[in-house]
Tab-separated table of C-alpha atoms and ligand atoms in Angstrom:
chain	number	residue	atom	x	y	z
L	1	MET	CA	0.104	-0.127	0.046
L	2	THR	CA	1.214	3.662	-0.760
L	3	ALA	CA	1.832	5.515	2.333
L	4	PRO	CA	0.794	8.908	3.060
L	5	ARG	CA	3.413	11.381	1.699
L	6	LEU	CA	5.196	13.493	4.715
L	7	ARG	CA	7.360	15.991	4.845
L	8	PRO	CA	10.953	14.337	4.306
L	9	ALA	CA	12.283	16.175	7.464
L	10	LEU	CA	10.269	13.851	9.389
L	11	ALA	CA	12.592	10.921	8.916
L	12	ALA	CA	15.374	12.392	10.437
L	13	ILE	CA	13.489	13.025	13.662
L	14	PRO	CA	14.622	10.929	16.876
L	15	THR	CA	11.702	10.016	19.053
L	16	TYR	CA	11.239	11.704	22.458
L	17	LYS	CA	12.314	9.310	25.116
L	18	ALA	CA	10.402	10.038	28.261
L	19	GLY	CA	11.945	8.739	31.604
L	20	LYS	CA	10.426	5.384	32.511
L	21	GLY	CA	8.380	4.365	35.117
L	22	PRO	CA	9.697	1.383	37.528
L	23	THR	CA	9.024	-2.131	36.421
L	24	ARG	CA	6.240	-3.706	38.430
L	25	ARG	CA	7.740	-6.310	40.874
L	26	ASP	CA	5.642	-8.896	43.298
L	27	ASP	CA	8.356	-8.611	46.268
L	28	GLY	CA	6.923	-6.008	47.723
L	29	LEU	CA	9.698	-3.531	47.586
L	30	VAL	CA	8.535	-0.117	46.945
L	31	THR	CA	9.717	1.776	43.759
L	32	TYR	CA	10.685	5.290	42.804
L	33	LYS	CA	10.377	7.070	39.551
L	34	VAL	CA	13.533	9.180	39.431
L	35	SER	CA	13.704	9.633	35.622
L	36	SER	CA	11.770	12.672	34.990
L	37	ASN	CA	12.739	15.424	37.331
L	38	GLU	CA	9.136	15.466	38.488
L	39	ASN	CA	8.372	16.965	41.805
L	40	PRO	CA	8.040	14.032	44.412
L	41	TYR	CA	5.724	16.213	46.714
L	42	PRO	CA	1.857	16.224	45.277
L	43	PRO	CA	0.029	19.105	44.363
L	44	LEU	CA	-0.696	21.368	47.516
L	45	PRO	CA	-4.095	20.513	48.872
L	46	ARG	CA	-5.276	24.277	47.993
L	47	VAL	CA	-4.029	23.559	44.520
L	48	GLN	CA	-6.023	20.336	44.323
L	49	GLN	CA	-9.260	21.908	45.619
L	50	VAL	CA	-9.091	24.229	42.787
L	51	ILE	CA	-8.568	21.760	40.003
L	52	THR	CA	-11.286	20.022	41.510
L	53	GLU	CA	-13.886	22.994	41.606
L	54	THR	CA	-12.803	23.901	38.005
L	55	ALA	CA	-13.114	20.268	36.711
L	56	ALA	CA	-17.229	21.433	36.701
L	57	LEU	CA	-16.383	24.075	34.262
L	58	VAL	CA	-14.761	21.779	31.402
L	59	ASN	CA	-17.723	22.135	29.400
L	60	ARG	CA	-16.399	25.443	28.342
L	61	TYR	CA	-13.435	26.422	26.407
L	62	PRO	CA	-10.713	28.053	28.528
L	63	ASP	CA	-9.943	31.692	28.109
L	64	PRO	CA	-8.047	31.830	24.919
L	65	ALA	CA	-5.373	34.394	26.177
L	66	SER	CA	-5.364	32.872	29.689
L	67	GLN	CA	-5.544	36.483	31.181
L	68	GLU	CA	-5.963	35.831	34.597
L	69	LEU	CA	-2.799	33.378	34.646
L	70	VAL	CA	-0.677	35.926	32.516
L	71	ALA	CA	-1.600	38.789	35.067
L	72	ALA	CA	-0.650	36.666	38.123
L	73	ILE	CA	2.640	35.258	36.426
L	74	ALA	CA	3.185	39.220	35.036
L	75	ASP	CA	2.968	40.098	39.110
L	76	TYR	CA	4.852	37.568	40.237
L	77	CYS	CA	7.452	37.979	37.854
L	78	ALA	CA	7.332	42.484	38.219
L	79	VAL	CA	6.858	42.560	34.212
L	80	PRO	CA	4.372	44.047	32.231
L	81	GLY	CA	1.490	41.755	31.354
L	82	ASP	CA	2.437	42.314	27.505
L	83	HIS	CA	5.783	40.382	28.071
L	84	VAL	CA	4.201	37.301	29.247
L	85	ALA	CA	2.934	34.178	27.090
L	86	VAL	CA	1.636	31.016	28.235
L	87	ALA	CA	1.383	27.641	26.718
L	88	THR	CA	0.956	23.669	27.301
L	89	GLY	CA	4.095	23.567	28.752
L	90	ALA	CA	7.675	25.125	28.426
L	91	VAL	CA	8.252	22.842	25.738
L	92	ALA	CA	5.347	23.783	23.913
L	93	LEU	CA	6.877	27.398	23.780
L	94	CYS	CA	10.286	25.714	22.390
L	95	TYR	CA	8.134	24.380	19.318
L	96	GLN	CA	6.340	27.849	18.850
L	97	PHE	CA	10.046	29.832	18.871
L	98	ALA	CA	11.005	26.944	16.172
L	99	HIS	CA	7.711	27.665	14.396
L	100	ALA	CA	8.163	31.744	14.653
L	101	THR	CA	12.041	31.667	13.453
L	102	ALA	CA	13.372	28.873	11.920
L	103	GLY	CA	12.914	26.996	8.693
L	104	PRO	CA	14.799	24.968	5.883
L	105	GLY	CA	18.214	26.381	5.499
L	106	ASP	CA	18.134	28.151	8.985
L	107	GLU	CA	20.212	26.662	11.982
L	108	VAL	CA	19.485	26.438	15.725
L	109	VAL	CA	22.337	26.273	17.932
L	110	PHE	CA	22.017	24.461	21.492
L	111	ALA	CA	24.418	22.877	23.636
L	112	TRP	CA	24.798	19.282	23.817
L	113	ARG	CA	24.123	17.316	25.802
L	114	SER	CA	21.448	19.530	27.080
L	115	PHE	CA	17.256	19.273	26.770
L	116	GLU	CA	16.156	16.421	24.193
L	117	ALA	CA	13.539	18.220	22.997
L	118	TYR	CA	15.838	21.223	21.632
L	119	PRO	CA	17.225	18.389	18.384
L	120	ILE	CA	13.450	17.513	17.591
L	121	LEU	CA	12.079	20.465	17.832
L	122	THR	CA	14.458	21.870	15.191
L	123	ALA	CA	14.225	18.956	12.968
L	124	VAL	CA	10.091	19.491	12.926
L	125	SER	CA	11.044	23.090	12.047
L	126	GLY	CA	12.982	21.666	8.991
L	127	ALA	CA	15.973	23.658	10.061
L	128	THR	CA	19.536	22.533	10.857
L	129	ALA	CA	20.506	21.849	14.305
L	130	VAL	CA	23.840	23.105	15.263
L	131	ALA	CA	25.248	21.323	18.561
L	132	VAL	CA	28.054	22.820	20.367
L	133	PRO	CA	29.814	20.184	23.012
L	134	LEU	CA	29.905	21.262	26.415
L	135	ALA	CA	32.885	22.684	28.020
L	136	GLU	CA	34.979	19.904	29.921
L	137	ASP	CA	33.213	20.694	33.017
L	138	LEU	CA	29.872	19.903	31.387
L	139	SER	CA	28.538	23.522	31.508
L	140	HIS	CA	27.583	25.222	28.115
L	141	ASP	CA	30.790	26.344	26.436
L	142	LEU	CA	29.360	30.139	25.459
L	143	PRO	CA	32.299	31.354	23.405
L	144	ALA	CA	32.015	27.921	21.346
L	145	MET	CA	28.571	28.662	20.953
L	146	ALA	CA	28.732	32.350	19.781
L	147	ALA	CA	31.298	31.174	17.524
L	148	ALA	CA	28.794	28.740	16.008
L	149	VAL	CA	26.538	31.355	14.890
L	150	THR	CA	26.348	32.013	11.576
L	151	ASP	CA	24.105	34.495	9.149
L	152	ARG	CA	21.938	31.408	8.976
L	153	THR	CA	21.197	31.268	12.751
L	154	ARG	CA	17.839	32.448	13.753
L	155	LEU	CA	17.654	30.422	17.271
L	156	VAL	CA	19.702	29.533	20.227
L	157	PHE	CA	19.043	27.632	22.998
L	158	VAL	CA	20.926	28.276	26.445
L	159	CYS	CA	19.870	25.805	29.026
L	160	SER	CA	20.844	27.148	32.564
L	161	PRO	CA	20.658	24.950	34.939
L	162	ASN	CA	21.327	22.386	32.363
L	163	ASN	CA	18.887	19.489	31.613
L	164	PRO	CA	20.852	16.707	32.193
L	165	THR	CA	24.037	17.777	33.927
L	166	GLY	CA	22.396	20.308	36.420
L	167	THR	CA	25.448	23.217	35.379
L	168	VAL	CA	24.653	26.717	35.023
L	169	VAL	CA	26.117	29.536	32.976
L	170	SER	CA	26.981	32.580	34.851
L	171	GLN	CA	25.700	36.168	34.513
L	172	GLN	CA	28.966	37.277	33.282
L	173	GLN	CA	29.382	34.404	30.704
L	174	LEU	CA	25.379	35.205	29.428
L	175	GLU	CA	25.948	38.955	29.287
L	176	GLU	CA	29.574	38.082	26.920
L	177	PHE	CA	27.563	35.740	25.033
L	178	LEU	CA	24.459	38.487	24.281
L	179	ALA	CA	27.343	40.876	23.395
L	180	ALA	CA	28.914	38.433	20.699
L	181	VAL	CA	25.653	37.063	19.312
L	182	PRO	CA	23.904	39.343	16.587
L	183	LYS	CA	20.926	41.492	17.995
L	184	ASP	CA	18.409	39.594	15.415
L	185	VAL	CA	19.207	36.150	16.816
L	186	LEU	CA	16.442	35.346	19.323
L	187	VAL	CA	18.457	33.678	22.446
L	188	ILE	CA	16.030	31.421	24.933
L	189	LEU	CA	17.135	31.255	28.453
L	190	ASP	CA	15.823	28.040	29.272
L	191	GLU	CA	15.557	28.458	33.286
L	192	ALA	CA	12.955	25.469	33.626
L	193	TYR	CA	14.971	24.705	36.971
L	194	ILE	CA	15.764	28.067	37.656
L	195	GLU	CA	13.852	27.675	41.286
L	196	PHE	CA	16.213	25.201	42.449
L	197	ASN	CA	19.430	27.498	41.787
L	198	SER	CA	21.643	28.341	44.595
L	199	ASP	CA	24.466	29.855	42.795
L	200	PRO	CA	24.559	33.435	43.453
L	201	ASN	CA	26.790	33.895	39.892
L	202	ALA	CA	24.153	31.983	38.057
L	203	ALA	CA	22.538	33.988	35.003
L	204	GLN	CA	19.024	35.568	36.201
L	205	GLY	CA	16.744	35.959	33.090
L	206	LEU	CA	14.456	38.532	34.573
L	207	SER	CA	16.948	40.820	35.320
L	208	THR	CA	18.672	40.809	31.903
L	209	TYR	CA	16.280	40.582	30.021
L	210	PRO	CA	14.724	44.094	29.887
L	211	ASP	CA	18.286	45.033	27.968
L	212	HIS	CA	17.910	42.647	25.502
L	213	PRO	CA	14.902	42.515	22.708
L	214	ASN	CA	16.453	39.163	21.451
L	215	LEU	CA	16.253	37.470	24.955
L	216	VAL	CA	13.515	34.966	26.079
L	217	VAL	CA	13.108	33.798	29.499
L	218	LEU	CA	11.446	30.192	29.668
L	219	ARG	CA	10.207	28.854	32.551
L	220	THR	CA	7.880	26.081	34.096
L	221	PHE	CA	4.906	24.862	36.449
L	222	SER	CA	6.425	21.172	35.946
L	223	LYS	CA	9.284	20.810	38.071
L	224	ALA	CA	9.414	23.319	41.480
L	225	TYR	CA	5.733	23.786	41.098
L	226	GLY	CA	4.963	20.268	40.797
L	227	LEU	CA	2.307	20.442	38.238
L	228	ALA	CA	3.656	18.446	34.963
L	229	GLY	CA	0.575	16.681	34.686
L	230	LEU	CA	-1.094	20.074	33.973
L	231	ARG	CA	1.111	20.879	31.141
L	232	VAL	CA	1.846	24.798	31.870
L	233	GLY	CA	5.008	26.876	30.851
L	234	TYR	CA	5.526	30.630	30.346
L	235	ALA	CA	8.126	33.055	28.656
L	236	ILE	CA	8.838	36.499	29.577
L	237	ALA	CA	10.211	38.547	27.144
L	238	HIS	CA	9.564	41.848	24.635
L	239	PRO	CA	6.057	41.937	23.017
L	240	PRO	CA	7.245	41.423	19.425
L	241	VAL	CA	8.647	38.149	20.506
L	242	ILE	CA	5.389	37.215	22.607
L	243	GLU	CA	3.108	38.231	19.712
L	244	ALA	CA	5.324	35.831	17.619
L	245	LEU	CA	4.256	33.268	20.341
L	246	ASN	CA	1.006	33.823	20.519
L	247	LYS	CA	0.225	33.856	16.853
L	248	THR	CA	1.917	30.621	16.609
L	249	ALA	CA	0.295	29.338	19.390
L	250	LEU	CA	-2.278	25.952	19.741
L	251	PRO	CA	-5.744	27.994	19.904
L	252	PHE	CA	-7.241	26.816	23.643
L	253	GLY	CA	-4.142	25.278	24.675
L	254	VAL	CA	-3.817	25.537	28.197
L	255	SER	CA	-7.109	24.194	29.938
L	256	VAL	CA	-9.324	25.538	32.203
L	257	ILE	CA	-7.978	23.324	35.166
L	258	ALA	CA	-4.506	24.087	34.064
L	259	GLN	CA	-4.921	28.048	33.967
L	260	ALA	CA	-6.618	28.009	37.380
L	261	ALA	CA	-4.146	25.617	39.182
L	262	ALA	CA	-1.316	27.449	37.987
L	263	THR	CA	-2.625	30.934	39.030
L	264	ALA	CA	-3.470	29.443	42.583
L	265	SER	CA	0.130	27.906	42.756
L	266	LEU	CA	1.636	31.477	42.384
L	267	ALA	CA	-0.640	32.243	45.056
L	268	ASP	CA	0.601	29.500	47.550
L	269	ASP	CA	4.289	30.221	46.404
L	270	VAL	CA	5.491	30.244	50.597
L	271	GLU	CA	4.722	26.260	51.216
L	272	LEU	CA	6.049	25.849	47.651
L	273	LEU	CA	9.341	27.054	48.253
L	274	ASP	CA	9.652	25.513	51.223
L	275	ARG	CA	9.360	21.902	49.523
L	276	VAL	CA	12.168	23.530	46.756
L	277	ARG	CA	14.182	24.349	49.739
L	278	ALA	CA	14.015	20.585	51.402
L	279	LEU	CA	14.550	19.330	47.701
L	280	LYS	CA	17.994	21.694	47.422
L	281	GLY	CA	18.672	19.855	51.416
L	282	GLN	CA	18.261	16.452	49.599
L	283	ARG	CA	20.469	17.477	46.472
L	284	ARG	CA	23.144	18.588	48.775
L	285	ASP	CA	23.003	15.276	51.114
L	286	LEU	CA	22.730	13.131	47.763
L	287	THR	CA	25.918	14.888	45.912
L	288	ASP	CA	27.792	14.661	49.392
L	289	GLY	CA	26.760	10.846	49.998
L	290	LEU	CA	27.838	9.702	46.319
L	291	ARG	CA	31.093	11.962	46.059
L	292	ALA	CA	31.710	10.365	49.258
L	293	ALA	CA	31.130	6.754	47.700
L	294	GLY	CA	33.525	7.796	45.058
L	295	PHE	CA	31.703	9.335	42.310
L	296	GLU	CA	32.466	12.502	40.421
L	297	ILE	CA	29.174	14.661	40.581
L	298	PRO	CA	28.928	17.868	39.230
L	299	GLU	CA	27.489	20.531	41.217
L	300	SER	CA	23.953	20.688	40.353
L	301	GLN	CA	21.821	23.592	40.547
L	302	ALA	CA	18.455	21.911	39.516
L	303	ASN	CA	16.347	18.780	41.159
L	304	PHE	CA	18.683	15.929	39.656
L	305	VAL	CA	22.270	14.746	39.837
L	306	TRP	CA	24.216	13.631	36.741
L	307	PHE	CA	26.820	10.480	36.440
L	308	GLY	CA	28.967	10.891	33.974
L	309	LEU	CA	29.619	6.819	33.574
L	310	GLY	CA	30.388	6.429	29.903
L	311	ASN	CA	30.255	2.999	28.807
L	312	ARG	CA	29.579	1.759	31.986
L	313	SER	CA	26.026	3.799	32.380
L	314	SER	CA	23.386	1.284	30.940
L	315	SER	CA	24.977	-1.350	33.434
L	316	PHE	CA	24.638	1.252	36.551
L	317	ALA	CA	20.693	1.952	35.208
L	318	GLN	CA	20.199	-1.739	35.370
L	319	VAL	CA	21.595	-1.971	38.815
L	320	CYS	CA	19.423	0.760	39.830
L	321	GLU	CA	16.429	-0.742	38.144
L	322	GLU	CA	16.508	-4.101	40.046
L	323	ALA	CA	16.746	-2.078	43.200
L	324	GLY	CA	13.653	-0.300	42.619
L	325	LEU	CA	14.923	3.073	41.039
L	326	ALA	CA	13.778	4.060	37.469
L	327	VAL	CA	16.479	6.540	36.512
L	328	ARG	CA	17.510	8.043	32.968
L	329	VAL	CA	20.235	6.593	31.213
L	330	PHE	CA	21.898	8.408	28.195
L	331	PRO	CA	23.756	4.798	26.931
L	332	GLY	CA	27.422	5.680	26.675
L	333	GLU	CA	27.310	9.027	28.242
L	334	GLY	CA	25.838	9.082	31.862
L	335	VAL	CA	22.683	8.638	34.181
L	336	ARG	CA	20.374	11.409	35.462
L	337	VAL	CA	18.509	10.613	38.530
L	338	THR	CA	16.006	12.816	39.976
L	339	VAL	CA	16.207	14.186	43.553
L	340	GLY	CA	12.975	12.194	44.739
L	341	GLU	CA	11.785	11.199	48.002
L	342	PRO	CA	14.112	11.158	50.838
L	343	GLU	CA	13.710	6.900	50.792
L	344	ALA	CA	14.776	7.090	47.031
L	345	ASN	CA	17.718	9.556	47.564
L	346	ASP	CA	18.859	7.232	50.513
L	347	ARG	CA	18.549	3.956	48.562
L	348	LEU	CA	20.322	5.584	45.761
L	349	ILE	CA	23.561	6.006	47.860
L	350	ASP	CA	23.407	2.725	48.953
L	351	ILE	CA	22.821	1.455	45.572
L	352	ALA	CA	25.905	3.272	44.156
L	353	THR	CA	28.202	2.728	46.855
L	354	VAL	CA	27.782	-0.954	46.943
L	355	TRP	CA	28.330	-1.040	42.846
L	356	GLU	CA	31.096	1.389	43.084
L	357	GLN	CA	32.967	-1.155	45.555
L	358	GLU	CA	31.945	-4.441	43.368
L	359	ASP	CA	32.658	-2.723	40.146
L	360	PRO	CA	34.991	0.242	40.293
L	361	ALA	CA	35.830	2.466	37.311
L	362	ASP	CA	38.679	0.475	34.950
L	363	GLU	CA	41.857	2.272	33.823
L	364	SER	CA	40.144	4.278	31.596
L	365	GLY	CA	38.991	6.810	34.622
L	366	LEU	CA	35.433	7.056	33.549
L	367	HIS	CA	33.840	8.722	36.535
B	401	PLP	C1	11.401	19.983	31.747
B	401	PLP	C2	11.999	20.855	30.744
B	401	PLP	C3	11.122	21.621	30.457
B	401	PLP	C4	9.454	21.744	29.953
B	401	PLP	O1	8.852	21.003	30.614
B	401	PLP	P1	7.205	21.141	30.526
B	401	PLP	O2	6.851	20.153	31.124
B	401	PLP	O3	7.102	21.565	29.016
B	401	PLP	O4	7.162	22.720	30.828
B	401	PLP	C5	12.051	22.773	29.837
B	401	PLP	N1	13.278	22.987	29.605
B	401	PLP	C6	14.121	22.086	30.189
B	401	PLP	C7	15.205	21.795	30.482
B	401	PLP	C8	13.344	20.738	30.936
B	401	PLP	O5	13.857	19.801	31.402
């Protein structure tokens, strides 16, 4: 049979590999999903109540402009309302940026390894991906990225803290980068994990974008705010960029429930930030415990840690899986583990300690 004719660009698109859940088991061991950087805490009771209440309204379309949510975000970030756009997750905004700026013949620059949606959405747009290797310390090599910008570059993604290595770009590095990149190239600062950052030198998109009409700050309710299942993300930028986002948006994308829950989360931010603080404490303990066990763990400013295990990655992920922890493996490169429930974090240290004793790194010095 003749298959439907699709755009040739689709053939080259890698499929998005979502973090897997733990394998079901019958030995009674409690299992944990620490593969998708989700927040282990359930939504706050007040937010759950709003979700239940708004369920009664879903016979109606949502407000297509998400006005209440946009106003709440503008208020929260202390920016004008016309500097805010929302969508079904920050990843939807990434796709919109690609639609709005790039097509066949254009280039999209990002660091690698970084967020795995970047190469996929670049390929969907038909543009060419320019992946610039991370520096030795697993942070963005911004001078190399600036050097990779050509007159075909339309879009640059800078992910800070970087998924999956947890490293940040410093404010000074960001400013030097912005000074080096042509003003007509859109730069996205993906701050999906910024609420978990404790590095005072880390780049701060909100205070930087006012002076840079080509800079966008990208954020999400999926990670620190614990609403991954509802799909809400937002962008902060100057009005021409926001208008481009609104033009490329899926109509009525953000649901009635998602708009209300995200708005309520911002109002309840103190309790949420307490949880973030607790997760940062757990990250500290986890990093210290893993380093004590002999692992080289980069300092993470996000809600996950990175093990650069090279060719031992898959075997480590397998051992974690057998012990009831579903982690995210990047075969041949490393393993990313989310800071999860305290029991999951403790178990990870135990697993890693035993594994390191039984199967230490070979002469190649990996990890
Ligand atoms: C999780 C993540 C996002 C977006 O998440 P959404 O759930 O689509 O809001 C964006 N960027 C990075 C780097 C992420 O890890």
